[in-house]
Coordinates of C-alpha atoms and ligand atoms in Angstrom, one line a residue:
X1 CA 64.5 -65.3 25.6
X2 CA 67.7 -63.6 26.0
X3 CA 69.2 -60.9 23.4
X4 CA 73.2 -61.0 23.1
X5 CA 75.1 -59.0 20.7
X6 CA 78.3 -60.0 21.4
X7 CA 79.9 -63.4 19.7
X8 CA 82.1 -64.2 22.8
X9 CA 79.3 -64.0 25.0
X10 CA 76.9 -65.7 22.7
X11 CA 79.5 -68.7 22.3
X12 CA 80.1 -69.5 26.1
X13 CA 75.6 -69.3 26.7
X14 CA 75.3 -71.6 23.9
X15 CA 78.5 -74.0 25.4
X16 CA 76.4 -74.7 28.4
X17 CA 73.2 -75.1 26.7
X18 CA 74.0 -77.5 24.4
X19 CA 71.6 -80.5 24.5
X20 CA 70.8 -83.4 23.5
X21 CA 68.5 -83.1 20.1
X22 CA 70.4 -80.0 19.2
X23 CA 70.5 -76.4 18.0
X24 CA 68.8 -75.0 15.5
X25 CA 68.9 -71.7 14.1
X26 CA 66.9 -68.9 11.9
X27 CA 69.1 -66.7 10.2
X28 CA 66.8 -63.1 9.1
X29 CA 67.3 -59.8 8.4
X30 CA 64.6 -59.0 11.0
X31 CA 61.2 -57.2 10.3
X32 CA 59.4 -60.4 11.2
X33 CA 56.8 -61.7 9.5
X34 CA 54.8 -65.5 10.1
X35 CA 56.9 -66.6 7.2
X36 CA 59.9 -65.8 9.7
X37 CA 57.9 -67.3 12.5
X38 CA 56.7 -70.3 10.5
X39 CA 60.6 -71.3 10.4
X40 CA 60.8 -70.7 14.0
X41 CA 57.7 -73.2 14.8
X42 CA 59.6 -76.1 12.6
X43 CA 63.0 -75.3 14.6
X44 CA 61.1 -75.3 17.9
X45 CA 59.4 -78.9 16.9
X46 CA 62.9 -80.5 16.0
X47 CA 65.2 -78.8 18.2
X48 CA 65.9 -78.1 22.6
X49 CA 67.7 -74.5 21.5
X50 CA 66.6 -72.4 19.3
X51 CA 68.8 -69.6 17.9
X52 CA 67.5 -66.9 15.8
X53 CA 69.9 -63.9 14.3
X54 CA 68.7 -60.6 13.1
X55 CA 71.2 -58.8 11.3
X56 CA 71.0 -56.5 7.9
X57 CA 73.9 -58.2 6.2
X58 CA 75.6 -55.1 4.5
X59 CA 77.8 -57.1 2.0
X60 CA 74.7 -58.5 0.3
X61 CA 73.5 -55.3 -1.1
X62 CA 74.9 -54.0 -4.2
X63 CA 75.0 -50.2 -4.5
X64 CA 72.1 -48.4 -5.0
X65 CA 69.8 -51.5 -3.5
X66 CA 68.0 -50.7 -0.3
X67 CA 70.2 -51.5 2.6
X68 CA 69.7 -48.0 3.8
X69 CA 65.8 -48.1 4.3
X70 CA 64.9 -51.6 4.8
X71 CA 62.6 -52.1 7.4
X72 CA 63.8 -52.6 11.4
X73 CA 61.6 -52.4 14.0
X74 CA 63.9 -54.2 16.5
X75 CA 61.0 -54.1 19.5
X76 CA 58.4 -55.2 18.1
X77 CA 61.1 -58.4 16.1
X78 CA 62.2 -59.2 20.2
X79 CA 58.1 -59.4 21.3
X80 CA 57.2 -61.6 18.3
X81 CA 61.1 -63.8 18.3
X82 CA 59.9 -64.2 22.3
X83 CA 56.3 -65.0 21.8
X84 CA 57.5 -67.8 18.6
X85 CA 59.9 -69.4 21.4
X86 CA 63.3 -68.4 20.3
X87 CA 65.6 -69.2 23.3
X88 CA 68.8 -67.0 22.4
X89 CA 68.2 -64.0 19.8
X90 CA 71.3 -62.8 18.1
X91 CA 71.8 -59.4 17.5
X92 CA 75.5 -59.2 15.9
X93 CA 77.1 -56.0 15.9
X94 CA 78.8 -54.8 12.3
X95 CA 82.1 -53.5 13.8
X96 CA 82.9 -57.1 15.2
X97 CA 81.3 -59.3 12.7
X98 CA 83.5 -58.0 9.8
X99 CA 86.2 -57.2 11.5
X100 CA 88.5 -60.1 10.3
X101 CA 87.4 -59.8 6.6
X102 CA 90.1 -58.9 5.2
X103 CA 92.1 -61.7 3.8
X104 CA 89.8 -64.2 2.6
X105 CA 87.1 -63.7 0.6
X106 CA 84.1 -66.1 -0.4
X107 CA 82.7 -66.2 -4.0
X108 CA 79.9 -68.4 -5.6
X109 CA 80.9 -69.3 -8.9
X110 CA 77.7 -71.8 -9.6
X111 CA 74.1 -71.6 -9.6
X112 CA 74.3 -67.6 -9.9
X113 CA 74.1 -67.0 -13.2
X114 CA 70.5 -66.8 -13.1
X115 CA 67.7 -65.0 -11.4
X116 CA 68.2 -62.8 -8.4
X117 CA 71.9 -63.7 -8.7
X118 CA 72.3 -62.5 -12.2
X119 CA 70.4 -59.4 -11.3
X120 CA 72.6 -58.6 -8.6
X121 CA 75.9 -59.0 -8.7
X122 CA 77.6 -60.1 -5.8
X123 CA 74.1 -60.7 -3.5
X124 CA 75.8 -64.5 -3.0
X125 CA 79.0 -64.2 -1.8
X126 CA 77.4 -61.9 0.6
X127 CA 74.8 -64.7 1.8
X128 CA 77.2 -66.9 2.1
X129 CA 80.1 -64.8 3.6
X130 CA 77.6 -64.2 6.3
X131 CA 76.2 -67.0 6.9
X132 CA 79.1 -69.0 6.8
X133 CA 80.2 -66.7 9.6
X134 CA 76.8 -67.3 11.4
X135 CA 77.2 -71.3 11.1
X136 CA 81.0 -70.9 12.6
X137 CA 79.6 -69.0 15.5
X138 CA 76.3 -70.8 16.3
X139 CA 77.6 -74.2 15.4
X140 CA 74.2 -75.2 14.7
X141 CA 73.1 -78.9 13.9
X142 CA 69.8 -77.3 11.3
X143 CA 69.3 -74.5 9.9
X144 CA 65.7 -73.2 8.9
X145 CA 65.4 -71.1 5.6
X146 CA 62.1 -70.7 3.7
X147 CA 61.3 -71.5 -0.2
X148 CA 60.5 -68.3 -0.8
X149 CA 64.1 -67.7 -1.4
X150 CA 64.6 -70.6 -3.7
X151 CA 68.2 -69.6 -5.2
X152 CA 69.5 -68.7 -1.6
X153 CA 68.1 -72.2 -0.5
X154 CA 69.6 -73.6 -3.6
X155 CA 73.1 -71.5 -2.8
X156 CA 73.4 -72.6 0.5
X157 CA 73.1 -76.2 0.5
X158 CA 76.0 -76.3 -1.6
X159 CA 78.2 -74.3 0.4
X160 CA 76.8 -77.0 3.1
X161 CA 77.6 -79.6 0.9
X162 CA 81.0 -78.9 -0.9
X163 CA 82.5 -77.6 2.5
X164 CA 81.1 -79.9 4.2
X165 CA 79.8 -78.0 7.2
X166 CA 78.0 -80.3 9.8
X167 CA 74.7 -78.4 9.3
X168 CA 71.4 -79.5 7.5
X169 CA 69.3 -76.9 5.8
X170 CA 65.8 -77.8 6.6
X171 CA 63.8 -76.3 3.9
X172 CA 60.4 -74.4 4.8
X173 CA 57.2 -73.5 2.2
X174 CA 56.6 -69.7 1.6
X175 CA 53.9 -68.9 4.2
X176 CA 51.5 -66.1 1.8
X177 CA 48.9 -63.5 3.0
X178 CA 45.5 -65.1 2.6
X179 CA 45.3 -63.7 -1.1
X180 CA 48.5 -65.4 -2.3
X181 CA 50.9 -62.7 -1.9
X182 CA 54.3 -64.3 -0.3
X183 CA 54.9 -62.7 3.2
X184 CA 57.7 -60.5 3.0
X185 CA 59.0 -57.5 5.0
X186 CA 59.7 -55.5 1.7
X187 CA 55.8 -55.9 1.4
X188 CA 55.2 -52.7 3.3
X189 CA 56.8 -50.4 0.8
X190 CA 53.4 -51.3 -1.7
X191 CA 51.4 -48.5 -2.3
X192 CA 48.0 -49.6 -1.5
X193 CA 47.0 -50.0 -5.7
X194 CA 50.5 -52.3 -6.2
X195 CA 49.2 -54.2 -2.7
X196 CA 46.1 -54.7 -4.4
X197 CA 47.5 -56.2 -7.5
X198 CA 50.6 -58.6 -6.3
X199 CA 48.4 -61.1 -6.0
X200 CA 49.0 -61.8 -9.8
X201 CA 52.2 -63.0 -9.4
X202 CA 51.3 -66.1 -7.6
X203 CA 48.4 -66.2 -9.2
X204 CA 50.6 -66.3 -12.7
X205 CA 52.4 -69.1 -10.9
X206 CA 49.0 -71.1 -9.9
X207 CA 48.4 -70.8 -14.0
X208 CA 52.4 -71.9 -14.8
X209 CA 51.9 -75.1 -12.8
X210 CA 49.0 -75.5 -14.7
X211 CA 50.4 -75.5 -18.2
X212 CA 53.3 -77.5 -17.6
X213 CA 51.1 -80.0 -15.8
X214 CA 48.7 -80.1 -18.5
X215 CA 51.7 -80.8 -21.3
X216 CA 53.0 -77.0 -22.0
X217 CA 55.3 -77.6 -24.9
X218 CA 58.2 -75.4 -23.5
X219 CA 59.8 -73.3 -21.3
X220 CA 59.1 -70.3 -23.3
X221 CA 55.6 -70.7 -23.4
X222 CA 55.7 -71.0 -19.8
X223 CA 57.7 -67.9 -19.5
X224 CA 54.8 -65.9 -22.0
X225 CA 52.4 -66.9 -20.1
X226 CA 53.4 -65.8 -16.6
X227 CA 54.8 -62.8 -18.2
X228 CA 51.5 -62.1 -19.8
X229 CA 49.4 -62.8 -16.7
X230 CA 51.6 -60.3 -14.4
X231 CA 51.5 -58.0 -17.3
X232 CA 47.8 -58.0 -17.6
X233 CA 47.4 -57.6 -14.0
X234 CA 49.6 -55.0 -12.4
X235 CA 52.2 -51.9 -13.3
X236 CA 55.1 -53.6 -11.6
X237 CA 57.7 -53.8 -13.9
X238 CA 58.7 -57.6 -14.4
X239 CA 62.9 -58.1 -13.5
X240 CA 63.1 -61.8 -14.3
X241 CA 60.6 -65.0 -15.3
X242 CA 62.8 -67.9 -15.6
X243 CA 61.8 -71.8 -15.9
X244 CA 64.7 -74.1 -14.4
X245 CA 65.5 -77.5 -12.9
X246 CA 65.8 -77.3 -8.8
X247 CA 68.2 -77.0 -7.5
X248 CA 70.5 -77.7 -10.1
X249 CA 68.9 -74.0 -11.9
X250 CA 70.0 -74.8 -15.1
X251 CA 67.3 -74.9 -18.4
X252 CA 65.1 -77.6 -18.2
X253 CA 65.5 -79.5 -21.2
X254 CA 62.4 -82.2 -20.4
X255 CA 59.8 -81.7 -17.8
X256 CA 61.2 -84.1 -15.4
X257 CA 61.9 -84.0 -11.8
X258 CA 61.6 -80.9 -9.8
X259 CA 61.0 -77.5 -11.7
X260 CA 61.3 -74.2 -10.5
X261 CA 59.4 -71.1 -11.6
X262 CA 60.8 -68.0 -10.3
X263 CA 60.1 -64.7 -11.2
X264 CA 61.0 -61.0 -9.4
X265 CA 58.8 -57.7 -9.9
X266 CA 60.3 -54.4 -9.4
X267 CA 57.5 -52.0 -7.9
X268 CA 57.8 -48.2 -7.1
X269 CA 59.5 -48.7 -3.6
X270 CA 60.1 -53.2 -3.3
X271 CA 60.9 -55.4 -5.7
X272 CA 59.1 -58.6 -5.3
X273 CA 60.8 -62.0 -5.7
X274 CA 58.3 -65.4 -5.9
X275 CA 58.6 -68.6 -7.2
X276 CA 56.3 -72.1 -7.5
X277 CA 58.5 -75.3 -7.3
X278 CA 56.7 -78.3 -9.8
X279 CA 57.5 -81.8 -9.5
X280 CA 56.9 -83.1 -13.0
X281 CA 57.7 -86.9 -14.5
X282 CA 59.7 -88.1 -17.6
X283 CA 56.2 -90.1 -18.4
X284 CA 54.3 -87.2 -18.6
X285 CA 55.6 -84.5 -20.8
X286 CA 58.6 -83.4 -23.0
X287 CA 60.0 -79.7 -24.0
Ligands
AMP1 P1 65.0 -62.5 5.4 O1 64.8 -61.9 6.8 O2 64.1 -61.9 4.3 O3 66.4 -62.6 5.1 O4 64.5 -64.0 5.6 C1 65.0 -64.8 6.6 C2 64.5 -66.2 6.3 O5 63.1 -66.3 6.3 C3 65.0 -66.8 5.0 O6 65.3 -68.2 5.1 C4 63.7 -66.6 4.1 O7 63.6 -67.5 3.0 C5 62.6 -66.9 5.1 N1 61.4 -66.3 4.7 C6 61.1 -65.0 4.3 N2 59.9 -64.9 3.8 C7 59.3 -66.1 4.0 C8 58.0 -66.6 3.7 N3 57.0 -65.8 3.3 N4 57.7 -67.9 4.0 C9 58.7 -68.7 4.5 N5 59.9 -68.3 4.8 C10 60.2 -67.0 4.5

């Protein structure tokens, strides 16, 4: 595997390494965890190169979030990239990846007025301004991002779509610790009681599908009952519990087609986002 930080040095490698069934390329924020490495295994099956990037993307945090103290641990990220089969791991350097941002800047008007984007103003244009930096440089032909973070997945392909960037976003399931929790670097700031409880919120998820499979007569009582369920089960403090369509994220106004329930759980030190993705028929049910 080799490391390169600079985007010079990383464009002429992957110039003469271009082959025939492609590039494809993990964008993270680093900390790794299998949910990282699970997209790595689907970019290793499909592709000849694989790229990953680690890089704490500054411009998606709003002030007072945790850019500061999230969790790096750059060694042990190159050991476990290496050992997943990354080929080239991208290490961009702040001083040269926003260098040019000056003139033109990149705002997501749909899809945002919702869940984690709603909460936090201005998170989006940062995913995409990076990201569409990241697909300019890499020139990947798919790009791996995981369910887990539905709305960025959601985000993303329209950015993909709309300005029409020659990249498909190959969309991974949320890898979870053998008691439901979704993997997540963040999940190391739990104290060992919150640790014990996050379980709830996929298991409030497990009991949405349920309801709205069964004939739940509305969103709402969807939303009571996960909100119950988390409430009943742990002191996190509950940010969001929202029932949309997928990826459209607007309010589902009859259980049709796919179905998104996301919610986000703010505990002492992480807030906690997860989310169960329902694939419901017309036949079946009605709001
Ligand atoms: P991050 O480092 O948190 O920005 O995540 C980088 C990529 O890994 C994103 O596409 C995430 O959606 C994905 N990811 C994070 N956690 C998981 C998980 N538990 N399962 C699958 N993919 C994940």
């Amino acid at each position: 595997m080799r490391c390169i930080e600079n985007i010079r040095e990383l464009t002429e490698v992957l110039k003469n390494n271009k082959k025939s069934s492609g590039i494809g390329f993990v964008p993270t924020m680093g900390y790794l965890h299998e949910g990282h490495l699970s997209l790595v295994k689907k970019a290793r099956e499909e592709n000849d190169l694989v790229v990953m990037s680690i890089y704490v993307n500054p411009t998606q945090f709003g002030p007072g979030e945790d850019f500061d103290r999230y969790p790096r641990d750059l060694k042990r990220d190159r050991a476990l990239a290496e050992e997943a089969g990354v080929d080239i791991l991208f290490l961009p350097r702040t001083e040269e990846i926003y260098a040019g941002t000056t003139s033109v800047t990149l705002h997501v008007t749909e899809g945002v007025d919702v869940m984690c984007g709603k909460r936090r103003p201005g998170h989006f244009d940062g995913v995409v301004t990076i990201l569409t930096k990241l697909f300019h440089i890499v020139q990947p032909d798919s790009v791996y991002m995981g369910l887990k973070d539905a709305q960025q997945v959601a985000v993303v392909e329209r950015l993909v779509n709309d300005y029409f960037f020659p990249v498909t976003i190959v969309r991974v399931p949320t890898m979870r610790e053998s008691d439901g929790l979704a993997k997540s670097s963040r999940n190391v700031y739990l104290s060992p009681k919150e640790r014990e409880e996050a379980p709830v919120l996929q298991h409030s998820l497990q009991l949405a599908r349920k309801a709205i499979q069964e004939g739940a007569d509305s969103s709402e009582e969807v939303m009571l009952l996960v909100r119950e369920t988390i409430e009943s089960g742990t002191s996190g403090i509950i940010d969001y519990i929202e029932v949309l369509s997928y990826p459209g994220l607007c309010p589902v106004e009859e259980w049709d087609g796919e179905i998104i329930v996301a919610l986000a759980v703010q505990y002492e030190r992480a807030r906690l986002i997860d989310n169960m993705i329902i694939t419901v028929s017309k036949e079946d049910k009605h709001v």
